[in-house]
Short mmCIF file of C-alpha atoms in Angstrom, two decimals:
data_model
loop_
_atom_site.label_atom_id
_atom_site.label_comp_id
_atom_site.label_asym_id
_atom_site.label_seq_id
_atom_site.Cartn_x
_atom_site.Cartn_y
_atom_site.Cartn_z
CA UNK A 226 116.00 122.57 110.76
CA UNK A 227 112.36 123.19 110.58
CA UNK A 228 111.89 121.80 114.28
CA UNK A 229 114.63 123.10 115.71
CA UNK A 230 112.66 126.83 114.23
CA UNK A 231 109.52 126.05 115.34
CA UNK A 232 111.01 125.03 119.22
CA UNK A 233 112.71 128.09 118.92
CA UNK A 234 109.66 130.32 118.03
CA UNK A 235 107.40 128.45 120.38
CA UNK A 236 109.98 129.27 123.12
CA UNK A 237 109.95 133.11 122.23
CA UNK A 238 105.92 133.16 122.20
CA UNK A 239 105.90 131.60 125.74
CA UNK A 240 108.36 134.39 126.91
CA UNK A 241 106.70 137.53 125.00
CA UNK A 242 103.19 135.94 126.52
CA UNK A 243 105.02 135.93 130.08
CA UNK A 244 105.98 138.84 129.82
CA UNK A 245 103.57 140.47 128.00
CA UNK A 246 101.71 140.98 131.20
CA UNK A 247 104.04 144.05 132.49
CA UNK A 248 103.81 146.17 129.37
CA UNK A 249 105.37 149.09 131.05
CA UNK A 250 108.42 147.21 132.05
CA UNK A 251 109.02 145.78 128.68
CA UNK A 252 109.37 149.16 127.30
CA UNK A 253 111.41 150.37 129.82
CA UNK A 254 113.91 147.66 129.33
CA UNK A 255 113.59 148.41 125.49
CA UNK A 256 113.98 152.10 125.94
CA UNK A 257 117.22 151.30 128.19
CA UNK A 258 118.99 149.23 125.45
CA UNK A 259 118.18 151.49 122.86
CA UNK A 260 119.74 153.93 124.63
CA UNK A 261 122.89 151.81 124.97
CA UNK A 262 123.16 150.61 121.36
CA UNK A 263 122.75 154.48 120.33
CA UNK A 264 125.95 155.25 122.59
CA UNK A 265 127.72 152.48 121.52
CA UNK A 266 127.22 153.78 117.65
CA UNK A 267 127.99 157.15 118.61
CA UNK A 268 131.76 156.01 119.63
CA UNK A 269 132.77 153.78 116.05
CA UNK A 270 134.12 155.57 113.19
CA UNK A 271 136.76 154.49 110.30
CA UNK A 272 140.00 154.20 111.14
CA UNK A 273 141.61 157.25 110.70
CA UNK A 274 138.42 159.49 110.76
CA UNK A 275 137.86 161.89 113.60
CA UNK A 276 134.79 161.32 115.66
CA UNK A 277 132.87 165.06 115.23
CA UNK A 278 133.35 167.08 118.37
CA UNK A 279 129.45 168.03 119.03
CA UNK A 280 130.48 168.88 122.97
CA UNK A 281 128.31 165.33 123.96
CA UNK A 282 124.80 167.62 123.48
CA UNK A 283 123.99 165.40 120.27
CA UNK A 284 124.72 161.87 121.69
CA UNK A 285 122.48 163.40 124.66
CA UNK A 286 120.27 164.34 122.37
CA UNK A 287 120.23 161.05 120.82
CA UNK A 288 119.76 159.07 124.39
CA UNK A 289 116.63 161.49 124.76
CA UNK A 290 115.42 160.90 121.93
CA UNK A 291 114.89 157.28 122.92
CA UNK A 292 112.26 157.78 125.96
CA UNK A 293 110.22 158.95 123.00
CA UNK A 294 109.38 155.63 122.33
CA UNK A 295 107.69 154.68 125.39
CA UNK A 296 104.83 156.78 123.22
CA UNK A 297 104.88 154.67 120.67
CA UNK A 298 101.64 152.83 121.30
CA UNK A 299 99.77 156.30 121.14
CA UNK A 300 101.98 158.61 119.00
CA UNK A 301 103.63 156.49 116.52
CA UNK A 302 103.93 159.03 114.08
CA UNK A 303 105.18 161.50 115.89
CA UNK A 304 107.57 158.81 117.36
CA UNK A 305 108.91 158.20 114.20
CA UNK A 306 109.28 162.31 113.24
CA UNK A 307 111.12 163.11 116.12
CA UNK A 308 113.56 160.13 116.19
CA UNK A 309 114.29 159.79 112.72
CA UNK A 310 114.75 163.54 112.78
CA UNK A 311 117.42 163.44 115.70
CA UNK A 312 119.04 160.57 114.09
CA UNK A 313 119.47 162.45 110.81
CA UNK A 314 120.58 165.42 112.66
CA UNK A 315 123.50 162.50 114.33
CA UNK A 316 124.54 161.38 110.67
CA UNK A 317 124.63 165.22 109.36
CA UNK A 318 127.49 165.76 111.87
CA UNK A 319 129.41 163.15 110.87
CA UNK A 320 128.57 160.10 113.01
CA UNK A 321 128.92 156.92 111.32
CA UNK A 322 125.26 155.51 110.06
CA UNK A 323 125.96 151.83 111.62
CA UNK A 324 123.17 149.72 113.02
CA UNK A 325 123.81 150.75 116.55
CA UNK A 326 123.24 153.99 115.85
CA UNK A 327 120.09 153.78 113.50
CA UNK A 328 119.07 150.95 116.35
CA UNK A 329 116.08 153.78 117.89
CA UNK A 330 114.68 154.48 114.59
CA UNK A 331 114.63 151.40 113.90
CA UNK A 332 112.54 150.04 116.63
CA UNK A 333 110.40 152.94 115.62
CA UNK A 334 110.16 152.20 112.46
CA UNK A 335 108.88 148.74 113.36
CA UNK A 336 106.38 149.86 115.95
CA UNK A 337 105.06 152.01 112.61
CA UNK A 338 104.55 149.12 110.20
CA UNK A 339 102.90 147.07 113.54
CA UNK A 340 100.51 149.94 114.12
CA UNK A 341 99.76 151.63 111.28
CA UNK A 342 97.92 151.23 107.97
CA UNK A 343 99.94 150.41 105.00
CA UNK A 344 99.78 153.99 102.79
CA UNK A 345 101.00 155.73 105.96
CA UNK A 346 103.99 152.72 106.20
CA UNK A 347 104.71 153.33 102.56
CA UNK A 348 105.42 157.64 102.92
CA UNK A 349 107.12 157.54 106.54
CA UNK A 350 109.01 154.84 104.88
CA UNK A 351 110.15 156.76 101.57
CA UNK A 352 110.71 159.73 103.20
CA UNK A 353 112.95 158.79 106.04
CA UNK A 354 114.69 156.41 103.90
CA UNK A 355 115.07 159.49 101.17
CA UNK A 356 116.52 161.50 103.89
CA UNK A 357 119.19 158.92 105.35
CA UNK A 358 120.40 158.62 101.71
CA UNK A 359 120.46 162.15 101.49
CA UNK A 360 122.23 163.30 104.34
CA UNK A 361 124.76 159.92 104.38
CA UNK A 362 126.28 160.59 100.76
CA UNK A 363 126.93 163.89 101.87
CA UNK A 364 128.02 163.25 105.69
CA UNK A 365 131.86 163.31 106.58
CA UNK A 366 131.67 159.50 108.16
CA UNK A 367 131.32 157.84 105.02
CA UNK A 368 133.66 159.71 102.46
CA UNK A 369 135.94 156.77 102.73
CA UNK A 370 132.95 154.53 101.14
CA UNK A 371 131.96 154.11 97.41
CA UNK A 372 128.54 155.82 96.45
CA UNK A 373 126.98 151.85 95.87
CA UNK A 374 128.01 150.87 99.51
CA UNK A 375 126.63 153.92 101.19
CA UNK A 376 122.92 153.21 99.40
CA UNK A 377 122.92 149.88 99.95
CA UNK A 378 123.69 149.79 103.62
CA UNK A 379 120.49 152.51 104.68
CA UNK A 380 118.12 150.78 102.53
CA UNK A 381 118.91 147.05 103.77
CA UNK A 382 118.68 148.44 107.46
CA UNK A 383 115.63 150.15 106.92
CA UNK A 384 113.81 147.19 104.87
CA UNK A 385 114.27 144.63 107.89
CA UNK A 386 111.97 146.66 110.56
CA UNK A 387 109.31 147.63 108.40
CA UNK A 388 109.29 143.11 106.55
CA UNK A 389 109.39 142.63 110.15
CA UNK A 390 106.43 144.85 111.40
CA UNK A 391 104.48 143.61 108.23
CA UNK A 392 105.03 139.97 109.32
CA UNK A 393 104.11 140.44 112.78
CA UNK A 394 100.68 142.27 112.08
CA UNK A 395 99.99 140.03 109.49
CA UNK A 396 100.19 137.13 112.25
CA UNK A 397 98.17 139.58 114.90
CA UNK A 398 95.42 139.94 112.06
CA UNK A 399 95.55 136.59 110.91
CA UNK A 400 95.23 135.16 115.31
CA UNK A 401 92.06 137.68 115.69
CA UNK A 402 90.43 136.05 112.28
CA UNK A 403 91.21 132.53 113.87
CA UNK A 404 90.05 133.80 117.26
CA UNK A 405 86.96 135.63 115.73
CA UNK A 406 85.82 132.45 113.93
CA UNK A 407 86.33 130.14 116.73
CA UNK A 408 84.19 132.55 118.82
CA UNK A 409 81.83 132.74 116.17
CA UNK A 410 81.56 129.04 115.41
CA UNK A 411 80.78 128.76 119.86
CA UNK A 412 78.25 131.09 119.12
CA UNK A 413 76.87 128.79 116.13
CA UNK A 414 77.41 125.75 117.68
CA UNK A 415 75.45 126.90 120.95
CA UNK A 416 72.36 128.35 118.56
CA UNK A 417 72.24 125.40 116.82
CA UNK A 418 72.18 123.44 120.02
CA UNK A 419 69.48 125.70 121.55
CA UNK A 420 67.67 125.27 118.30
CA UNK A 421 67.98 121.66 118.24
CA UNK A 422 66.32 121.23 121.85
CA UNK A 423 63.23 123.88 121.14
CA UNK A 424 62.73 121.44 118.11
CA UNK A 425 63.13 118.19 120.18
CA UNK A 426 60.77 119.70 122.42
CA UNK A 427 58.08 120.39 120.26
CA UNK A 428 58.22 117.21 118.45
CA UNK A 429 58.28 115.47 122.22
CA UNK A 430 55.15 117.59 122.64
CA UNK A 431 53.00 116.97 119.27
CA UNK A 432 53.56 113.12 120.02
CA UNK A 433 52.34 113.39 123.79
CA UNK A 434 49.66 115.71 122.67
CA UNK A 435 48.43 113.30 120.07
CA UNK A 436 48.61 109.91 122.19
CA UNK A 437 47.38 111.29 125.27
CA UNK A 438 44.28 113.94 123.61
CA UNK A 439 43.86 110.94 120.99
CA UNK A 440 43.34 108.01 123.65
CA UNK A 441 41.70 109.97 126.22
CA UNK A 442 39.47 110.90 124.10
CA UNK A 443 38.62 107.46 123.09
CA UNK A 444 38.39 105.68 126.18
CA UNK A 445 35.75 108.74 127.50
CA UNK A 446 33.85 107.59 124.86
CA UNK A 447 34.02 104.37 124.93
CA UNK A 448 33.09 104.98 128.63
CA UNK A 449 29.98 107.11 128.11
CA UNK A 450 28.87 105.01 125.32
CA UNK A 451 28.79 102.08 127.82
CA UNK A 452 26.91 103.57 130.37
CA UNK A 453 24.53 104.74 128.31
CA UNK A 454 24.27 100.69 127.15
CA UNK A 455 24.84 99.39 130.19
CA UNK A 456 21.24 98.60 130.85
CA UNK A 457 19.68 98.46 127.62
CA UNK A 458 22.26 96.33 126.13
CA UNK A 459 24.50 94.79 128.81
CA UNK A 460 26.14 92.34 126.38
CA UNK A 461 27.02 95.46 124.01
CA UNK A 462 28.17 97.34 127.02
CA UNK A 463 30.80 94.58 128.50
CA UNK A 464 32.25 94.30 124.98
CA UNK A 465 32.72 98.20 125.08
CA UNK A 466 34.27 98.01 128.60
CA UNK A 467 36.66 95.34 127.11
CA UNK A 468 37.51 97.47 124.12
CA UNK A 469 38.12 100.31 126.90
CA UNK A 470 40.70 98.13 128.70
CA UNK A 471 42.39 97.42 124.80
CA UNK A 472 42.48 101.45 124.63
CA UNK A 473 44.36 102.20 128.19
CA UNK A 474 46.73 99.20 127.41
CA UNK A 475 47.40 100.90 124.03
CA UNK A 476 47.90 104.50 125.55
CA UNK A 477 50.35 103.26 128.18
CA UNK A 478 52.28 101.46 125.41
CA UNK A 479 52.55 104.72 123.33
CA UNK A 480 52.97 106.89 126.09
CA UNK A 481 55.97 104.44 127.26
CA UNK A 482 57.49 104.33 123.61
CA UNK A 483 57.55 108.71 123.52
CA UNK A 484 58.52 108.74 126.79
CA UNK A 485 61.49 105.92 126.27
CA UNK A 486 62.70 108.38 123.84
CA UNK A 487 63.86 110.72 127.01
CA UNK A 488 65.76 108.42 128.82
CA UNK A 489 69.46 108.20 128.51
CA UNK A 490 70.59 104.42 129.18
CA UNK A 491 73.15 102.01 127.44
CA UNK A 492 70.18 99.77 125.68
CA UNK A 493 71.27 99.75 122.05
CA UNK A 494 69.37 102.77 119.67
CA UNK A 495 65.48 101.97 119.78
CA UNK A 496 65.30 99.14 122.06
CA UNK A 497 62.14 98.07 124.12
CA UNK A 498 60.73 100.75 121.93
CA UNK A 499 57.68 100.36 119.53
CA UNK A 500 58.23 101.28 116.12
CA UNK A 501 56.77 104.76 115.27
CA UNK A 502 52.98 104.36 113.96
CA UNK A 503 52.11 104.39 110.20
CA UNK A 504 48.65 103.74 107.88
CA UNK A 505 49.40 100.30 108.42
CA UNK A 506 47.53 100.69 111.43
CA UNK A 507 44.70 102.68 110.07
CA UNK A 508 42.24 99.96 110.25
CA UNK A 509 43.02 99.25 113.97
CA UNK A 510 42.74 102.92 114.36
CA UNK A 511 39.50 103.11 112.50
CA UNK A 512 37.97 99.96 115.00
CA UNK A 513 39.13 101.70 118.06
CA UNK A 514 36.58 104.90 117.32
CA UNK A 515 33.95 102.50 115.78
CA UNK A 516 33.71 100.70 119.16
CA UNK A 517 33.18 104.18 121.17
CA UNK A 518 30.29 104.76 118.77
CA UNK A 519 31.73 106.55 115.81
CA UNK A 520 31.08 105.64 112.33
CA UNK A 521 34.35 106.29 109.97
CA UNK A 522 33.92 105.97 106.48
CA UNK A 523 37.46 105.44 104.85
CA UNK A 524 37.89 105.44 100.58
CA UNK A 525 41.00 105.72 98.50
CA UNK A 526 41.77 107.31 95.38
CA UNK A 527 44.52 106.60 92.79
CA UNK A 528 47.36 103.57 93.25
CA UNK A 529 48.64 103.81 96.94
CA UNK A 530 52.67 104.49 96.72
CA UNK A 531 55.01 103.72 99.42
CA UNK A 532 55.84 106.13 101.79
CA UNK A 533 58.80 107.48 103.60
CA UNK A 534 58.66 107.05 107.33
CA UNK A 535 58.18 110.54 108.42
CA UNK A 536 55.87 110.99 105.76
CA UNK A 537 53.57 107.90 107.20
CA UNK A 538 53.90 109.21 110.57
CA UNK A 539 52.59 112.50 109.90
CA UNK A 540 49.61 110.83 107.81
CA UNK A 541 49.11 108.58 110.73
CA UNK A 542 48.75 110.90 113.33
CA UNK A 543 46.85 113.81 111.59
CA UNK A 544 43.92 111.35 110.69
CA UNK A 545 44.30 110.03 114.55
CA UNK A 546 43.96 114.10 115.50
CA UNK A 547 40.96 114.96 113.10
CA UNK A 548 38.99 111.62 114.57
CA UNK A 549 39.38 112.18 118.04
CA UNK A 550 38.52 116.01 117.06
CA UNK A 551 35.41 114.44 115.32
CA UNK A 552 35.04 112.13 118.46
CA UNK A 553 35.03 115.34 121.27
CA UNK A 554 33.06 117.97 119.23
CA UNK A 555 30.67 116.69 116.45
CA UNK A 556 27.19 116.19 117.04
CA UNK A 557 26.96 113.75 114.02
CA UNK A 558 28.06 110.40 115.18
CA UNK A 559 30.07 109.80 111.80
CA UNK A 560 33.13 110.70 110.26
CA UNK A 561 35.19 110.25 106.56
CA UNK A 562 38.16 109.55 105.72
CA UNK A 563 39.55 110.11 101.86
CA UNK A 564 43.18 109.73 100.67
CA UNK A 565 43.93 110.32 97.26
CA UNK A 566 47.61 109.76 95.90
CA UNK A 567 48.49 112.27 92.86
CA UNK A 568 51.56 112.17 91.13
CA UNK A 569 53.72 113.73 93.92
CA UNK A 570 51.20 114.18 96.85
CA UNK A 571 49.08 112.51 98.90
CA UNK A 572 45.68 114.62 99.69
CA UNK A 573 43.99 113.53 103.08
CA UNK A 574 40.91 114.57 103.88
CA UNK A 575 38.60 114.46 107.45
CA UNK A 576 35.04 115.57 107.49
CA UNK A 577 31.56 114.95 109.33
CA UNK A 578 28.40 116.24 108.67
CA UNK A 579 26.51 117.78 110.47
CA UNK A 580 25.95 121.67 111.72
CA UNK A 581 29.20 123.85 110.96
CA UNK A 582 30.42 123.51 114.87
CA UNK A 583 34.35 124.51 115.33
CA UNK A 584 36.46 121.54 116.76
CA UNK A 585 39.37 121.84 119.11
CA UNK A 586 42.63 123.53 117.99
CA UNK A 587 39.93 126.47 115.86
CA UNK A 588 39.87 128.61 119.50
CA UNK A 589 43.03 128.84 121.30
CA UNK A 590 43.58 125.08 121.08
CA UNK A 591 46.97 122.57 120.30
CA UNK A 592 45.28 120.16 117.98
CA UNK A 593 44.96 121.61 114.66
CA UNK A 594 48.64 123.54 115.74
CA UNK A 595 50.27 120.74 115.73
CA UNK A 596 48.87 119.08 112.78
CA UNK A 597 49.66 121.79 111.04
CA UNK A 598 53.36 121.96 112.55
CA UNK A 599 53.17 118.36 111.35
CA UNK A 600 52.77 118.66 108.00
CA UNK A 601 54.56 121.65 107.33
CA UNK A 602 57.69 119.83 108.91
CA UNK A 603 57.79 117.55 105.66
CA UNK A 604 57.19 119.99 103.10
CA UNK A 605 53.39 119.91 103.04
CA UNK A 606 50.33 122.16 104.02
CA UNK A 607 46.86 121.62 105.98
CA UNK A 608 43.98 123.55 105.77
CA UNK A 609 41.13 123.51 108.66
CA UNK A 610 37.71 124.82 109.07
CA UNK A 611 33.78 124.40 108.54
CA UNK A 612 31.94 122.87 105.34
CA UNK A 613 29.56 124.85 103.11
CA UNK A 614 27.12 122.30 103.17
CA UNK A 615 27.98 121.74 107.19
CA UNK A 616 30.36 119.64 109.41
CA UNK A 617 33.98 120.40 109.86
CA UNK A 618 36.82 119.33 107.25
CA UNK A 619 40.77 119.38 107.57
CA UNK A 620 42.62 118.82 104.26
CA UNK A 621 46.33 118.07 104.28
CA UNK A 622 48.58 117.84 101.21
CA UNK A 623 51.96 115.62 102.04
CA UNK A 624 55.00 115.36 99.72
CA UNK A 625 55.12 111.44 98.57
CA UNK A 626 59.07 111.98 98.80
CA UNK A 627 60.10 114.70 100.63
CA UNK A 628 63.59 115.69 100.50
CA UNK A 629 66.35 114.41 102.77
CA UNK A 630 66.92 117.74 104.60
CA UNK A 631 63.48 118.18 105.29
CA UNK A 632 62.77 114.32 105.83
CA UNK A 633 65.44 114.39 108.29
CA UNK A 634 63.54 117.17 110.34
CA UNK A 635 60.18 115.54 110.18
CA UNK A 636 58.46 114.37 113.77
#
């Protein structure tokens, strides 16, 4: 039963949606039938009751009455006035109130509770329906009926256009909410998407910033800092020159692991990749600037906790920035290194001594930016700029366990 319904209203949809596209043909075709059904009423009576003799002007009256309608998309209320009025003017006469002859008003009736906003549904509704009572228990056509019979049959009538009109702007309302939240979800879905890549992007660039500035950085170092040795010290010098070639291997690796992370191929989820850099690798970090020439002093404070992988990351490469920083701008040939681990944070700090001389990222620069953009992706904060007592320090407070939205964010 249900199917059979649903076939049946998914039938009638496709038509009205065919059909839908000639508007002014649909209500032509409406507006001829009504006119037909209207005529037809006009002709049945009881047996035995005279039709009234109104000389045809009210039945043309009545067929008139019916182009009204095409209107009803603009005028609905005065639609509804002037055919309910011509109708009651039918039933005063004597015409017998039948179905066929209510049939305009109640197309308009219908149009009204499709169109219009409840409280004006409610009062066209009363009052028309006030007046059909009205004028039927006092009409000529229906003296053969009991009192019960000619209430019930007005009322019933006009209840089924106006459930009807409810129903079907209930279902328009309720297909522009669907339609309105599907567009609005598109519009989501393609901000989040847009939002997603700008984030991608800037996480691609902090980790191409860091290898490339970090390793470059390194290897011209490790470069001048043979030359300079190169005759002095030629033993000192080759071992540099070796430790140079260790650097360039080291940069293409890292610039082939961020770059890997672009390409779109069927190798299985991190595959011929490196795994992402952590303080595990702080001492062969700390040797790599110690061979260019740069003294790092690293201590530790408090019981060293485990961290979360985009935690160690960001620790990782903000000591890596603030070294090669050191590395390109200081004038003091050494550099320290503290971590301390509080109860919920770990505290990094970089500093040299030295005159209080800005480093990159202070002027304009994307080092300090994107430490910064770093730490603040986990939860945490950094804070850059000279010592009172000279150098340059950055400071960086990280979350030990950051939460799992945020965590899932980090770089």
């Amino acid at each position: 039963m249900n199917s059979s319904l649903e076939r049946y209203t998914e039938r009638v949809e496709q038509y009205a949606s065919r059909f839908s596209r000639f508007p002014l043909f649909l209500d032509v075709t409406m507006v001829l039938a009504l006119i037909g059904c209207a005529f037809f009423g006009t002709q049945l009576s009881f047996p035995g009751v005279v039709r009234p003799d109104t000389g045809k002007s009210l039945e043309v009256l009545l067929g008139l009455s019916c182009f009204v309608l095409l209107k009803y998309r603009t005028h609905t209320r005065t639609v509804v006035v002037v055919v309910a009025g011509v109708t009651i003017a039918a039933i005063a006469r004597g015409y017998l109130l039948t179905p066929m002859l209510l049939a305009p008003l109640l197309a308009a009736m219908y149009w009204l509770a499709v169109l219009c906003d409840r409280r004006t549904v409610r009062l066209y509704a009363l009052v028309v329906t006030v007046a059909l009572l009205t004028v039927n228990l006092f009409s000529d056509g229906m003296r053969d009926l009991s009192p019960v019979l000619t209430v019930i049959g007005p009322v019933f009538w006009m209840a089924l256009p106006l459930v009807g009109g409810s129903l079907a702007r209930l279902r328009g309302d309720y297909l522009e909410a669907v339609k309105a939240r599907a567009e609005h979800a598109e519009r989501t879905r393609e901000e989040e998407a847009r939002l997603r890549v700008t984030e991608e992007r800037m996480r691609i660039a902090r980790e191409l910033h860091d290898v490339v500035a970090h390793h470059l950085a390194l290897a011209n170092a490790q470069a001048g800092t043979a030359a300079h040795l190169s005759r002095s010290n030629p033993e000192q010098s080759r071992k540099i020159l070796d430790d140079l070639t260790g650097t360039t291997s080291a940069a293409l690796r890292e610039l082939k692991a961020t770059l890997g992370l672009l390409r779109q191929d069927d190798r299985p989820k991190g595959e011929g990749l490196e795994p992402a850099p952590g303080l595990a690798r702080l001492p062969e970090l700390i040797d790599s600037y110690r061979s260019a020439g740069l003294e790092v002093v690293v201590h530790q404070e408090g019981v060293r906790r485990p961290l979360t992988p985009g935690v160690d990351l960001t620790a990782y490469r903000i000591v890596q920035e603030a070294l090669t920083n050191v590395a390109k701008h200081a004038p003091e040939r050494a550099a320290h290194v503290g971590f301390t681990y509080a109860d919920s944070r770990l505290l990094i700090t970089v500093s040299n001594d030295g005159p209080a001389t800005a480093v990159a990222g202070t002027s304009g620069g994307f080092g300090l930016r994107g430490m910064r953009e770093r730490a603040q992706s986990i939860g945490g904060d950094l804070c850059a700029g000279p010592r009172p007592e000279g150098g340059f320090e950055v400071t960086t407070a990280l979350p030990l366990q950051p939460s799992a939205a945020v965590e899932g964010e980090s770089p």
